[in-house]
XYZ file of C-alpha atoms in Angstrom:
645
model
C 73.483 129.340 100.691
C 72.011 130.395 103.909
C 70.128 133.845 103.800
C 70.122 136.326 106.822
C 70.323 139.512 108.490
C 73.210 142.610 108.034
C 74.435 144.919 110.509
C 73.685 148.147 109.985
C 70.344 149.509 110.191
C 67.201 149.915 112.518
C 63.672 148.212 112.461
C 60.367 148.167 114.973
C 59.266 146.233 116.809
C 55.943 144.648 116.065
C 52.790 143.523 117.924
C 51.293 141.145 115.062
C 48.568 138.737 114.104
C 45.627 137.392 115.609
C 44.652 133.855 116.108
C 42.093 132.397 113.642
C 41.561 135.441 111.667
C 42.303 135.927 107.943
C 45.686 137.387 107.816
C 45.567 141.237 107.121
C 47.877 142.800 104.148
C 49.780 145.687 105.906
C 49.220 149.645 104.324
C 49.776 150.370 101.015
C 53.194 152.463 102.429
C 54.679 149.043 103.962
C 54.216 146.793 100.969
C 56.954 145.799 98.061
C 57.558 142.839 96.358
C 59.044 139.973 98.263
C 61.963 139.627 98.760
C 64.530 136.825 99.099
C 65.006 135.241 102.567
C 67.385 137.322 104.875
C 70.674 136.400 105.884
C 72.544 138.081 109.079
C 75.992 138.973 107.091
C 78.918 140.736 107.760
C 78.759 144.516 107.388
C 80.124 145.939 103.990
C 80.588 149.566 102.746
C 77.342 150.765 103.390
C 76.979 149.020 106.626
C 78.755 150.562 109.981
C 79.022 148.970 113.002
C 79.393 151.797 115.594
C 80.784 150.479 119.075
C 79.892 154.380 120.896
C 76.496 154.178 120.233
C 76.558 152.666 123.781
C 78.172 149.406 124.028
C 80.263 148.622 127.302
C 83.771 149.488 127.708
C 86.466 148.030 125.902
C 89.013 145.771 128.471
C 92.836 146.851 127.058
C 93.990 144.538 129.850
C 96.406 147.680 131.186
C 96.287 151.486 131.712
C 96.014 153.164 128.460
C 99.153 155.351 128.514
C 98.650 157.051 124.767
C 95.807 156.994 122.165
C 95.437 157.316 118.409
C 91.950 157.066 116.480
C 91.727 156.789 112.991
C 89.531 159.581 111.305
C 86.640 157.424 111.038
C 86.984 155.843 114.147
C 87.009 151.795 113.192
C 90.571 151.411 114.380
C 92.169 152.808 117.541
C 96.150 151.935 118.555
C 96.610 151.824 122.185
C 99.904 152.006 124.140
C 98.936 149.896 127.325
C 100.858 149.550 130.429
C 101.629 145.476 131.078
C 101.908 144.635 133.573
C 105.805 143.240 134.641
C 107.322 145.641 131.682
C 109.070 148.785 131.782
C 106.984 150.693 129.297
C 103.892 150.334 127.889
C 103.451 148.111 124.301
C 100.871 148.991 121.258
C 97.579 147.178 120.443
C 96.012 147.471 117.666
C 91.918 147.793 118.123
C 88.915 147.346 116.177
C 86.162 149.705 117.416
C 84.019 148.507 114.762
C 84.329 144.980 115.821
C 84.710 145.650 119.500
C 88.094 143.603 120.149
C 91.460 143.961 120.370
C 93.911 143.751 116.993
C 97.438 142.417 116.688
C 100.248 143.311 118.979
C 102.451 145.641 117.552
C 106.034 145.037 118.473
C 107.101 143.894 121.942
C 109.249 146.494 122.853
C 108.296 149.165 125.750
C 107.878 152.386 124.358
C 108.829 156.098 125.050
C 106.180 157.574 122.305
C 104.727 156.465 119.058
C 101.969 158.002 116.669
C 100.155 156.934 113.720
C 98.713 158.165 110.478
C 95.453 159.755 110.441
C 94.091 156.416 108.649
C 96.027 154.312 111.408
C 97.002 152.273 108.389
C 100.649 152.588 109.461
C 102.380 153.505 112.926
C 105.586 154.488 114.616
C 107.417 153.165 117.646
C 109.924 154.991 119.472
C 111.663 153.201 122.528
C 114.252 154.045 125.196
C 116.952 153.367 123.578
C 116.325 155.611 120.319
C 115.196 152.498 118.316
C 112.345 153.413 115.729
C 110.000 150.877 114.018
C 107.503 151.307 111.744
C 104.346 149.368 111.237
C 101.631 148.237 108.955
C 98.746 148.166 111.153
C 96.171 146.224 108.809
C 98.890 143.093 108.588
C 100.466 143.769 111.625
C 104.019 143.295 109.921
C 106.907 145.349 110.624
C 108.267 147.848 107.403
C 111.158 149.337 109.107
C 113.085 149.530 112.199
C 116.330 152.677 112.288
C 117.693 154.284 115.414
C 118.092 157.939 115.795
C 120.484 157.632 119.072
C 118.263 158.636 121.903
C 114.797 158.619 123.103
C 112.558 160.883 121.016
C 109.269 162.183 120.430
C 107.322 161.080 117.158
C 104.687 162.356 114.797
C 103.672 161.436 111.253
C 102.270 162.806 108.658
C 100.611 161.361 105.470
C 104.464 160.685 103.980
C 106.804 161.393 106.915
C 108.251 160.680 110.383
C 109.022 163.213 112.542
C 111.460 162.643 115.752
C 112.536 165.312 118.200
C 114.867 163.875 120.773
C 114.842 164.583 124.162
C 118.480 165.051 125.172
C 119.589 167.167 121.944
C 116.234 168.536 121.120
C 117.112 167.669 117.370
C 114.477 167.204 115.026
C 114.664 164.677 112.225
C 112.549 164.315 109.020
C 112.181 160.551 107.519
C 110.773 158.562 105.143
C 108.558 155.602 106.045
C 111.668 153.102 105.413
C 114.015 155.040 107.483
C 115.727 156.591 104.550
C 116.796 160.534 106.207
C 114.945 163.685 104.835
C 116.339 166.277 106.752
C 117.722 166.967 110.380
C 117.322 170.565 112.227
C 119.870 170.991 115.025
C 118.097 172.522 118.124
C 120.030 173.743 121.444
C 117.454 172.577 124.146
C 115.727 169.458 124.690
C 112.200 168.795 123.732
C 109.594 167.677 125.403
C 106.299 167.412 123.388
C 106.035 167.133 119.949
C 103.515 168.390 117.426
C 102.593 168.571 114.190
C 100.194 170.992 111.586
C 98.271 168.322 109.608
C 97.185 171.135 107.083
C 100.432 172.892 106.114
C 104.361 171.097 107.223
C 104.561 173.036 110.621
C 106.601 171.343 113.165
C 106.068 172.655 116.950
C 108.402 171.471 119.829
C 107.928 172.537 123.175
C 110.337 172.911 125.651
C 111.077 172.918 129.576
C 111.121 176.834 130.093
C 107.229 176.858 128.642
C 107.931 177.945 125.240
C 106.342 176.402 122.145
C 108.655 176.575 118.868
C 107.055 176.977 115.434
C 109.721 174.981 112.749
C 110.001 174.449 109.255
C 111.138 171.670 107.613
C 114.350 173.311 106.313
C 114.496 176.070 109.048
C 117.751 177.286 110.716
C 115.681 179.538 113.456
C 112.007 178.607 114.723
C 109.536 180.735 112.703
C 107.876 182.028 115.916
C 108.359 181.280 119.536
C 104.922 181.246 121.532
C 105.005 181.902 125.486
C 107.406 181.695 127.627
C 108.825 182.284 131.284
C 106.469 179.231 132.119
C 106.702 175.841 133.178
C 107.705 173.152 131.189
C 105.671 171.988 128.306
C 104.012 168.799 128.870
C 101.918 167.997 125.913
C 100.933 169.695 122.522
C 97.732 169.475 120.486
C 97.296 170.786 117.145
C 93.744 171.147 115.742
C 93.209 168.949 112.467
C 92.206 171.876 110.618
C 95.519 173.755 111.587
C 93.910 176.901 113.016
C 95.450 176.674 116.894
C 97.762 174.658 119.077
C 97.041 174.365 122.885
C 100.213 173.568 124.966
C 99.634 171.841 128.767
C 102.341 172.712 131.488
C 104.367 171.542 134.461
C 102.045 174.729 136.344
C 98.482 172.808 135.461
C 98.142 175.709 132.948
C 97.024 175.017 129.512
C 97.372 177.859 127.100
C 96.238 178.371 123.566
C 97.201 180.515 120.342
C 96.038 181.024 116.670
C 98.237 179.346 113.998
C 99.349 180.791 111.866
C 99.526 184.173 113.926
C 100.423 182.854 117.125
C 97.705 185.401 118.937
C 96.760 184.146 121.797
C 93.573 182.195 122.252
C 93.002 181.528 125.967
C 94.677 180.425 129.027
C 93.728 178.062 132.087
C 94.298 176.529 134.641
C 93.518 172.928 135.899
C 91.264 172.666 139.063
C 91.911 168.423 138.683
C 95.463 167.865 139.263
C 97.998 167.786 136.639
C 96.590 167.793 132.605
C 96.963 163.635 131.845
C 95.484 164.141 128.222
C 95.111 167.098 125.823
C 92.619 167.162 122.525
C 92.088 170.505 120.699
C 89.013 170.158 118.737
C 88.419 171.579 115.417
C 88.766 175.338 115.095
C 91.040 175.605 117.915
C 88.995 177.340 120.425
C 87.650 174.300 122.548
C 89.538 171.591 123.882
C 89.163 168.488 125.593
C 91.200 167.718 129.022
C 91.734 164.898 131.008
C 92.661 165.132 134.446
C 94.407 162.965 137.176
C 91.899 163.368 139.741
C 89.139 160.632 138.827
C 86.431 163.519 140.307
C 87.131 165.756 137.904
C 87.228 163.527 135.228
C 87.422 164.664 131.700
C 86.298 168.439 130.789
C 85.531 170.382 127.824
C 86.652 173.470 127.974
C 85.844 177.190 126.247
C 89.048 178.551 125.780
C 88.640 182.298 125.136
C 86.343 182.397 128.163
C 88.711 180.588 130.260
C 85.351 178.294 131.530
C 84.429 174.888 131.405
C 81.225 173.943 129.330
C 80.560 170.101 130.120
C 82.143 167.604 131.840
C 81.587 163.489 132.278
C 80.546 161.755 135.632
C 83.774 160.650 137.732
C 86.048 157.698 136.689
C 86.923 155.032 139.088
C 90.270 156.020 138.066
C 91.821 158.264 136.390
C 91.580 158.966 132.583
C 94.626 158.857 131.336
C 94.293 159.043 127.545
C 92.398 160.367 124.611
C 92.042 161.019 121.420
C 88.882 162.447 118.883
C 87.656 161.701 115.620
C 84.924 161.688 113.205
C 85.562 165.383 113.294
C 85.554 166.571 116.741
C 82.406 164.366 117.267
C 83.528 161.638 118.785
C 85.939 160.695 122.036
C 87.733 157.981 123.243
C 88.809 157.925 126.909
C 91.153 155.647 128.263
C 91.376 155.183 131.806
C 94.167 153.791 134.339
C 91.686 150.727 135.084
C 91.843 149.643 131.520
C 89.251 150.597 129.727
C 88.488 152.426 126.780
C 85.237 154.566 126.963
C 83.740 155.869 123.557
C 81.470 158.881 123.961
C 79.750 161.735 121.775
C 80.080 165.526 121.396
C 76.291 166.319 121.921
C 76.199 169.581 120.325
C 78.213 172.555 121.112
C 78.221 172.225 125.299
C 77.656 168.543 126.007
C 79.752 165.639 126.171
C 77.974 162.249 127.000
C 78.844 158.431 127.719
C 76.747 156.061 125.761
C 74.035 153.790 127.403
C 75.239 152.353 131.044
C 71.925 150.355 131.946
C 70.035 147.917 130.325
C 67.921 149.035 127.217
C 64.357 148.499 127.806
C 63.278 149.482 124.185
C 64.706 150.201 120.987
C 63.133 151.915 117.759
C 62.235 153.162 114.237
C 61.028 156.659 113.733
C 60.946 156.614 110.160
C 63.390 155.702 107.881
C 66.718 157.430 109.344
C 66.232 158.053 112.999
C 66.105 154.939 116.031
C 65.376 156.091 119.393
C 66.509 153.952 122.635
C 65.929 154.139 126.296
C 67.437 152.435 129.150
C 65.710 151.019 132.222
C 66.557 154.487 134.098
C 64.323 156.301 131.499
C 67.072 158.250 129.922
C 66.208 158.249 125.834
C 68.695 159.057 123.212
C 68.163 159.713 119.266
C 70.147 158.203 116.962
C 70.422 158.480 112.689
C 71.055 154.740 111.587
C 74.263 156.353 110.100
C 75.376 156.467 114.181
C 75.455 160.161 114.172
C 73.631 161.395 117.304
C 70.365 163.565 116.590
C 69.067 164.867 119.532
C 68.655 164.319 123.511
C 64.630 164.665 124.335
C 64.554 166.106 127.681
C 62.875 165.186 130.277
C 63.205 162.134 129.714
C 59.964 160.358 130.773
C 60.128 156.165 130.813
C 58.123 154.848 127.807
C 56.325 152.162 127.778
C 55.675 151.404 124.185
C 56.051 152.393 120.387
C 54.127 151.397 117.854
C 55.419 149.219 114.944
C 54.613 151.683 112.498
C 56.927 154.199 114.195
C 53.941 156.892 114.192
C 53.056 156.394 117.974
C 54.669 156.189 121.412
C 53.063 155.734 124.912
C 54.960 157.441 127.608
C 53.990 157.664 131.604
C 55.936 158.108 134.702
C 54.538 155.818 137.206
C 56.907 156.702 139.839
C 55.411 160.440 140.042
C 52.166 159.717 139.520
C 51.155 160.556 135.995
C 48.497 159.290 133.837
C 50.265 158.204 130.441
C 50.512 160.455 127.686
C 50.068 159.503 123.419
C 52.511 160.934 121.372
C 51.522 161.232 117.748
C 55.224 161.174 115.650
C 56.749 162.741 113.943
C 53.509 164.890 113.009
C 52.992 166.083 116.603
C 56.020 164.899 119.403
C 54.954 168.031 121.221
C 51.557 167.561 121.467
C 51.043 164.779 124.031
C 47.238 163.495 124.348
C 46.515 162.162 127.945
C 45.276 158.577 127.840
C 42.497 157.549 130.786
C 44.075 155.903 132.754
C 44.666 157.479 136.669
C 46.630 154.994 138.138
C 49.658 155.528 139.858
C 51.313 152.327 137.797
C 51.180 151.143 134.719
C 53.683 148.513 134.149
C 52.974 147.420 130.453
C 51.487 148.600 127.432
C 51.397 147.042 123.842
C 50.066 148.757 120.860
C 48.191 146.645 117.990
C 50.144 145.828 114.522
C 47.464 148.271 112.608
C 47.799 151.017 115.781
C 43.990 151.128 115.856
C 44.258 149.587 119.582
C 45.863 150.004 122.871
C 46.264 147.470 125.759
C 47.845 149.144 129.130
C 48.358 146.883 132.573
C 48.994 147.828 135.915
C 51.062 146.123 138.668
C 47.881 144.115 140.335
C 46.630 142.191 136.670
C 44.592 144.444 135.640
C 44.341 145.654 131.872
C 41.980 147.394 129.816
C 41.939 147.454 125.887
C 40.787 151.187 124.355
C 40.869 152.286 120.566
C 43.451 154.668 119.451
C 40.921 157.120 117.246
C 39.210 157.461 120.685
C 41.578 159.271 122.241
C 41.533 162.288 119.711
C 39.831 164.485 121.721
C 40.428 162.528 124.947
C 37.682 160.932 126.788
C 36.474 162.397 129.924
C 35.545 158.378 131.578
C 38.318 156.065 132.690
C 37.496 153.059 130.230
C 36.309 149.766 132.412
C 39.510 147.739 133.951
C 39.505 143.755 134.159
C 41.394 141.354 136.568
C 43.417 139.502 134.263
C 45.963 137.567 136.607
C 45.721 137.579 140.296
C 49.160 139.040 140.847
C 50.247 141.510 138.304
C 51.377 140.711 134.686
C 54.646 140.228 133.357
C 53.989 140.711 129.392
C 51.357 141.573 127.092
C 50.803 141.759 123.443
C 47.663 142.723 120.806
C 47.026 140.777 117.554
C 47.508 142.610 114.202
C 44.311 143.214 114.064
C 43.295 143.745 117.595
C 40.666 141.274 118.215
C 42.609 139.066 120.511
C 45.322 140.111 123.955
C 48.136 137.569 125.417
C 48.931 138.212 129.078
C 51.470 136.673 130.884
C 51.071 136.237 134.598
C 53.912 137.684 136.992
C 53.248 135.141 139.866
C 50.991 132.697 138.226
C 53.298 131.823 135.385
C 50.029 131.336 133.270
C 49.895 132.313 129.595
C 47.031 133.466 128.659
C 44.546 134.693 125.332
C 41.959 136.334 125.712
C 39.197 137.462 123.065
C 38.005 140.950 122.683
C 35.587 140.788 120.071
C 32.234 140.885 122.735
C 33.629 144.611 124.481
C 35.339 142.692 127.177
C 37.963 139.844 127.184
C 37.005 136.147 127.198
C 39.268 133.503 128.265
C 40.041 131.560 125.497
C 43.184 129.250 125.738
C 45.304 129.098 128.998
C 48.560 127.660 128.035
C 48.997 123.649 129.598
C 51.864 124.397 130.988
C 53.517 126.913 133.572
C 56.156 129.635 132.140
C 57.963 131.422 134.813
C 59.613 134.945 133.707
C 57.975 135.442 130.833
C 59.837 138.524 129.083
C 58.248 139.002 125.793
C 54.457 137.989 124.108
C 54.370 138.863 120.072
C 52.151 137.376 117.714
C 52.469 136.527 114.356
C 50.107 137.108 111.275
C 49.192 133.631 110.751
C 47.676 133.841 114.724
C 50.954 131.939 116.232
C 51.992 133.409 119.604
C 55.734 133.405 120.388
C 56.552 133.285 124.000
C 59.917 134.292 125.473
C 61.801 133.855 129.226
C 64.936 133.427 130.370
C 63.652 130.121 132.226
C 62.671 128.787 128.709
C 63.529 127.940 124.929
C 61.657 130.627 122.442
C 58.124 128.817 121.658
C 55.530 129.093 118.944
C 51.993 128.148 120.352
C 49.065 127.673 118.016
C 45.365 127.695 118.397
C 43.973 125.755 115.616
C 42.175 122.601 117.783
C 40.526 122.470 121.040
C 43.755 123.079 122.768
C 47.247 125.049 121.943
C 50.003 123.295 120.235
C 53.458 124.504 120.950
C 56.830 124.145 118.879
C 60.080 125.210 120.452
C 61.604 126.795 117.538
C 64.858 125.298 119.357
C 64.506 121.799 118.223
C 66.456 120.946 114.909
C 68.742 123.694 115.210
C 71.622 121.943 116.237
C 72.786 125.209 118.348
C 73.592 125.014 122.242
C 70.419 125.836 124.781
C 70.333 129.230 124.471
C 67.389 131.038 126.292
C 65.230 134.104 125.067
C 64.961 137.454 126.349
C 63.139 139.480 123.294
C 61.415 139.260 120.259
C 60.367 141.689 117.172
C 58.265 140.545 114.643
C 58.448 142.072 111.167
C 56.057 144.388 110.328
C 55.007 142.060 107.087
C 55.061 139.105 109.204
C 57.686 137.258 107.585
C 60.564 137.318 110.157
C 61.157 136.927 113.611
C 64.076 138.450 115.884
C 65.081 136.612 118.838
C 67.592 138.406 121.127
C 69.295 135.645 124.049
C 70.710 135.340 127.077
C 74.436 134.918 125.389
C 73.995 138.163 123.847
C 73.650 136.516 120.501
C 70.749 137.375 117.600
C 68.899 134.939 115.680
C 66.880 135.342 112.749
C 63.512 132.628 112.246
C 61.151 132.750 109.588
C 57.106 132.932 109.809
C 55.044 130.680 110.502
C 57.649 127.885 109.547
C 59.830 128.976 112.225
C 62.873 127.832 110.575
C 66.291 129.107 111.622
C 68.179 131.143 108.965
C 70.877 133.034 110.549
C 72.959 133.283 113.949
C 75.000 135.924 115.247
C 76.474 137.114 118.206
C 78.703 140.007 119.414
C 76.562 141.801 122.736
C 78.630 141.736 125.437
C 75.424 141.020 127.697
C 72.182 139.655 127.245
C 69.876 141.609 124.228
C 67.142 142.757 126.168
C 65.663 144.935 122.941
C 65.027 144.145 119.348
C 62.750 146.025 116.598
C 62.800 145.841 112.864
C 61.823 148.863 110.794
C 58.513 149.267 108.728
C 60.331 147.918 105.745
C 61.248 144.403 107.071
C 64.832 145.489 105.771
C 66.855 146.384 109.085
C 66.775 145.822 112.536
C 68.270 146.840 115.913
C 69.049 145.296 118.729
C 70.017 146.344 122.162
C 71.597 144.529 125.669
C 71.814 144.791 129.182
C 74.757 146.896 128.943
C 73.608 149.220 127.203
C 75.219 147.934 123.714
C 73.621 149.150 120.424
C 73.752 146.333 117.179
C 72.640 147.739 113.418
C 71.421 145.031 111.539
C 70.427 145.355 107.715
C 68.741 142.081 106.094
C 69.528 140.659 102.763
């Protein structure tokens, strides 16, 4: 059986070994009994794949016209707008996965809704006809007419139609089988219901909002009125208010069960295209059709607006929220559906939209990311977002152990700053270094050394425990490339630097054992683009471009010896764009050009597992201290959790 990797977790990435040294045994924290090789499997129970951690949109092919998350948020059901058909028709997607489901019927529809497991869903279209659905098989259960076009809602054991001519509402079973029919005088035209108690609400086109019960002759309580018609309904999932959007481009809010009124509106965006009241009914989510205005959050006692998300290219015109209020799903007219996060109480952010440049442990439960525009998120490796560190200054690298990062912003002309984590984030040392640039920076596997390079080819090599106080000199620079370097990378132990050259294309390791480096080994042959440098502990240095196939050199004779861990695979030319090293030295990550992720053991280099699933190329890959998970990261901005078993 092949052994691999699992997605779910989050490693570091690791700067390791040094040629012709004795390998080092790593701290007395990172050690445990060896474990059988690792296979890259498919995720079970314990392992969640979460697509809004910042992978790219979602193509639905169509305008999203409705929305429905499950509570966990694996499995969304779309109603997209085909084109060439009157209405739209219902997908079925896995978020988890990241592509679309089965088709669910091929009739147009006038409304559906789901369970809140989206296990099973309804179907409404313009002729009255109802179907009901098993989403997980993608087989119809039942199909029953009620006689006109209707509104739908379910709850854990019912449907619930109320039809838009008659206004009558109708109670039945999952087969079809009638439970109960309340005649109404007026039509209807949103539907609602209370998910914690069996509170129907119906609005109507003179702007009221009737509360029903199942068996009710009269509505228990009529809320507004003398308004414009009632275009949509939202009841919080705990039951404690129900926001109603109108005709006007006034949204109003009340208590349930009181019916006091919460708050009332009014849209600045055009009419409301979307309405989500989030947990505790006093803040709600709106969609717009203006794409400036985009989608809103809004404090609804206080009548303001607390955070809203960059402009659309066109118009959102669905939502829905899940994982508790937490998380939101925006789908927009081009066809696309957009997950994003609730980032505390005022702040509602898209994942990652540009390439990630780095990805991270810091300890055992937290990753950190950044994208090539500097902006740095915090994640828990259960996908629930942590925190936002503001300002975001770019990093430029983080040691394996998770205990360090280097961070500088060349563009403004600061020296770089040591971060000692978690013990003191907010206590940044200042490294010597007054450049205005410094391009690249690689920490050693033990974190006793730095290695920092600017734009020109210059690099200098300092030790860590120096920097506590800070030294007062600029430590001596040397020329290592004539035109700038492209990568770097420090041994395990420290005792030996790879530089790659930016226009040279010349690999190169150098020795640091006399105070300053000494050329030891230029590589035979030219390698243009070079992306990554890591070494192993047994002294091998793996090389990675986009112009190349991943290579293992060696520097055992009087010259290197390569072996492109590509030959023997059997698997299509695939080229490298990053590599993490385990921090034990027994694994390699490889992240490609396809987007897929391929796991190699140390030194033998043999292949043991293969997986894809980026949408883009991985440009970022680090295992944990552990060896046990790993993360990986594309151009796009996608996020992967990996455990290994």
């Amino acid at each position: 059986m092949r052994r691999g990797l699992l997605v779910a977790g989050l490693g570091l990435a690791c700067h390791t070994a040094s040629p012709r040294v004795t390998p080092v045994e790593p701290p007395a924290l990172e050690t445990r009994a060896t474990p059988p090789k690792p296979e890259l499997v498919e995720p079970g129970p314990r392992l969640v794949l979460q697509r809004w951690l910042g992978d790219p949109p979602l193509a639905t092919g169509g305008p999203a016209r409705w929305l429905a998350v499950d509570r966990g948020g694996r499995t969304a059901l779309v109603a997209v707008a085909e084109h060439g058909r009157r209405g739209p028709v219902l997908h079925a997607w896995d978020l988890a996965a990241g592509h679309p489901g089965p088709r669910l019927g091929e009739t147009p529809l006038v409304s559906f809704a789901a369970t809140p497991d989206a296990s099973l869903a309804v179907l409404c279209d313009g002729e009255g006809t109802l179907e009901a659905w098993d989403v997980p098989t993608a087989t119809r259960r039942a199909s029953w007419s009620v006689g006109e076009p209707a509104w739908v809602a379910v709850r854990d054991d019912e449907v619930i139609t109320a039809g838009w001519t008659t206004g009558t509402i109708r109670r039945f079973s999952f087969d079809g089988a009638t439970r109960g029919t309340i005649r109404r005088r007026t039509e209807a035209t949103a539907l609602a219901v209370d998910p914690s108690s069996d509170r129907i609400a119906v609005g109507t086109r003179l702007g009221r909002v009737e509360l029903w019960s199942p068996n009710g002759r009269r509505p228990q309580r009529v809320l507004g009125g003398g308004g414009a018609r009632v275009t949509l309904l939202s009841i919080d999932e705990r039951g404690q208010g129900i926001a109603a959007a109108q005709s006007n481009l006034e949204v109003r809010a009340w208590a349930l069960p009181s019916g006091d009124p919460i708050g009332r509106i009014r849209s600045q965006g055009g009419s409301v295209m979307a309405l989500e009241l989030l947990p505790g009914g006093r803040r709600a989510v709106i969609s717009h059709s203006l794409a400036s205005t985009a989608v809103s959050i809004w404090d609804l006692p206080n009548g303001q607006p607390e955070a809203s998300l960059p402009p659309f290219d066109r118009p959102p015109s669905a939502l829905a929220s899940y994982d508790g209020g937490t998380r939101l799903l925006v789908g927009t007219d081009d066809g696309q559906l957009l997950p994003h996060a609730l980032v505390g109480p005022t702040a509602l952010r898209r994942g990652h939209v540009q390439a990630l440049r780095w990805v991270a442990f810091l300890g055992p439960t937290t990753v950190l990311s950044e994208d090539r525009s500097g902006r740095r998120l915090r994640w828990g490796t259960d996908g629930a977002f942590v925190a936002h560190p503001e300002p975001a200054v770019p990093t430029l690298a983080v040691a394996s152990s998770g205990r360090m990062m280097l961070e500088a912003n060349s563009s403004a002309g600061m020296a770089p700053f040591l971060h000692h984590l978690p013990a003191r984030p907010d206590q940044p040392e200042p490294v010597p270094w007054r450049r205005t640039e410094v391009r690249h920076a690689a920490f050693s596997g033990d974190d006793a050394r730095l290695a920092l390079s600017d734009g020109m080819g210059d690099a200098f090599v300092l030790d860590v425990v120096a920097l506590s106080p800070p030294p007062l000199t600029e430590p001596q620079r040397w020329r290592l490339h004539s035109h700038g370097i492209s990568a770097l990378a420090l041994s395990y132990d420290g005792q030996h630097l790879a530089t790659a050259g930016d226009v040279d294309e010349r690999v190169r390791l150098w020795g640091l054992g006399s105070g300053r480096p000494a050329l030891l080994f230029e590589l035979p042959r030219r390698i243009p683009g070079v992306t990554e440098l890591r070494f192993d502990r047994d002294g091998g240095l793996l090389v990675a471009s986009p112009s190349d196939e991943l290579q293992r050199w060696t520097f055992t004779g009087d010259a290197p010896q390569v072996a492109e861990l590509f030959e023997g695979t059997g698997l299509p030319l695939d080229h490298p764009m990053s590599l993490a090293v385990s921090l034990d030295g027994r694994w390699l990550a490889s992240g490609h050009l396809s987007g897929a992720v391929r796991l190699w053991s140390l030194p033998a280099g043999e292949l043991l597992d293969d997986q894809g699933g980026h949408a883009g190329p991985v440009s970022a890959l680090a295992f944990d201290h552990t060896g046990d998970w790993l993360v990986s990261g594309d151009w796009l901005g996608g996020l992967r959790l990996w455990r290994l078993r």
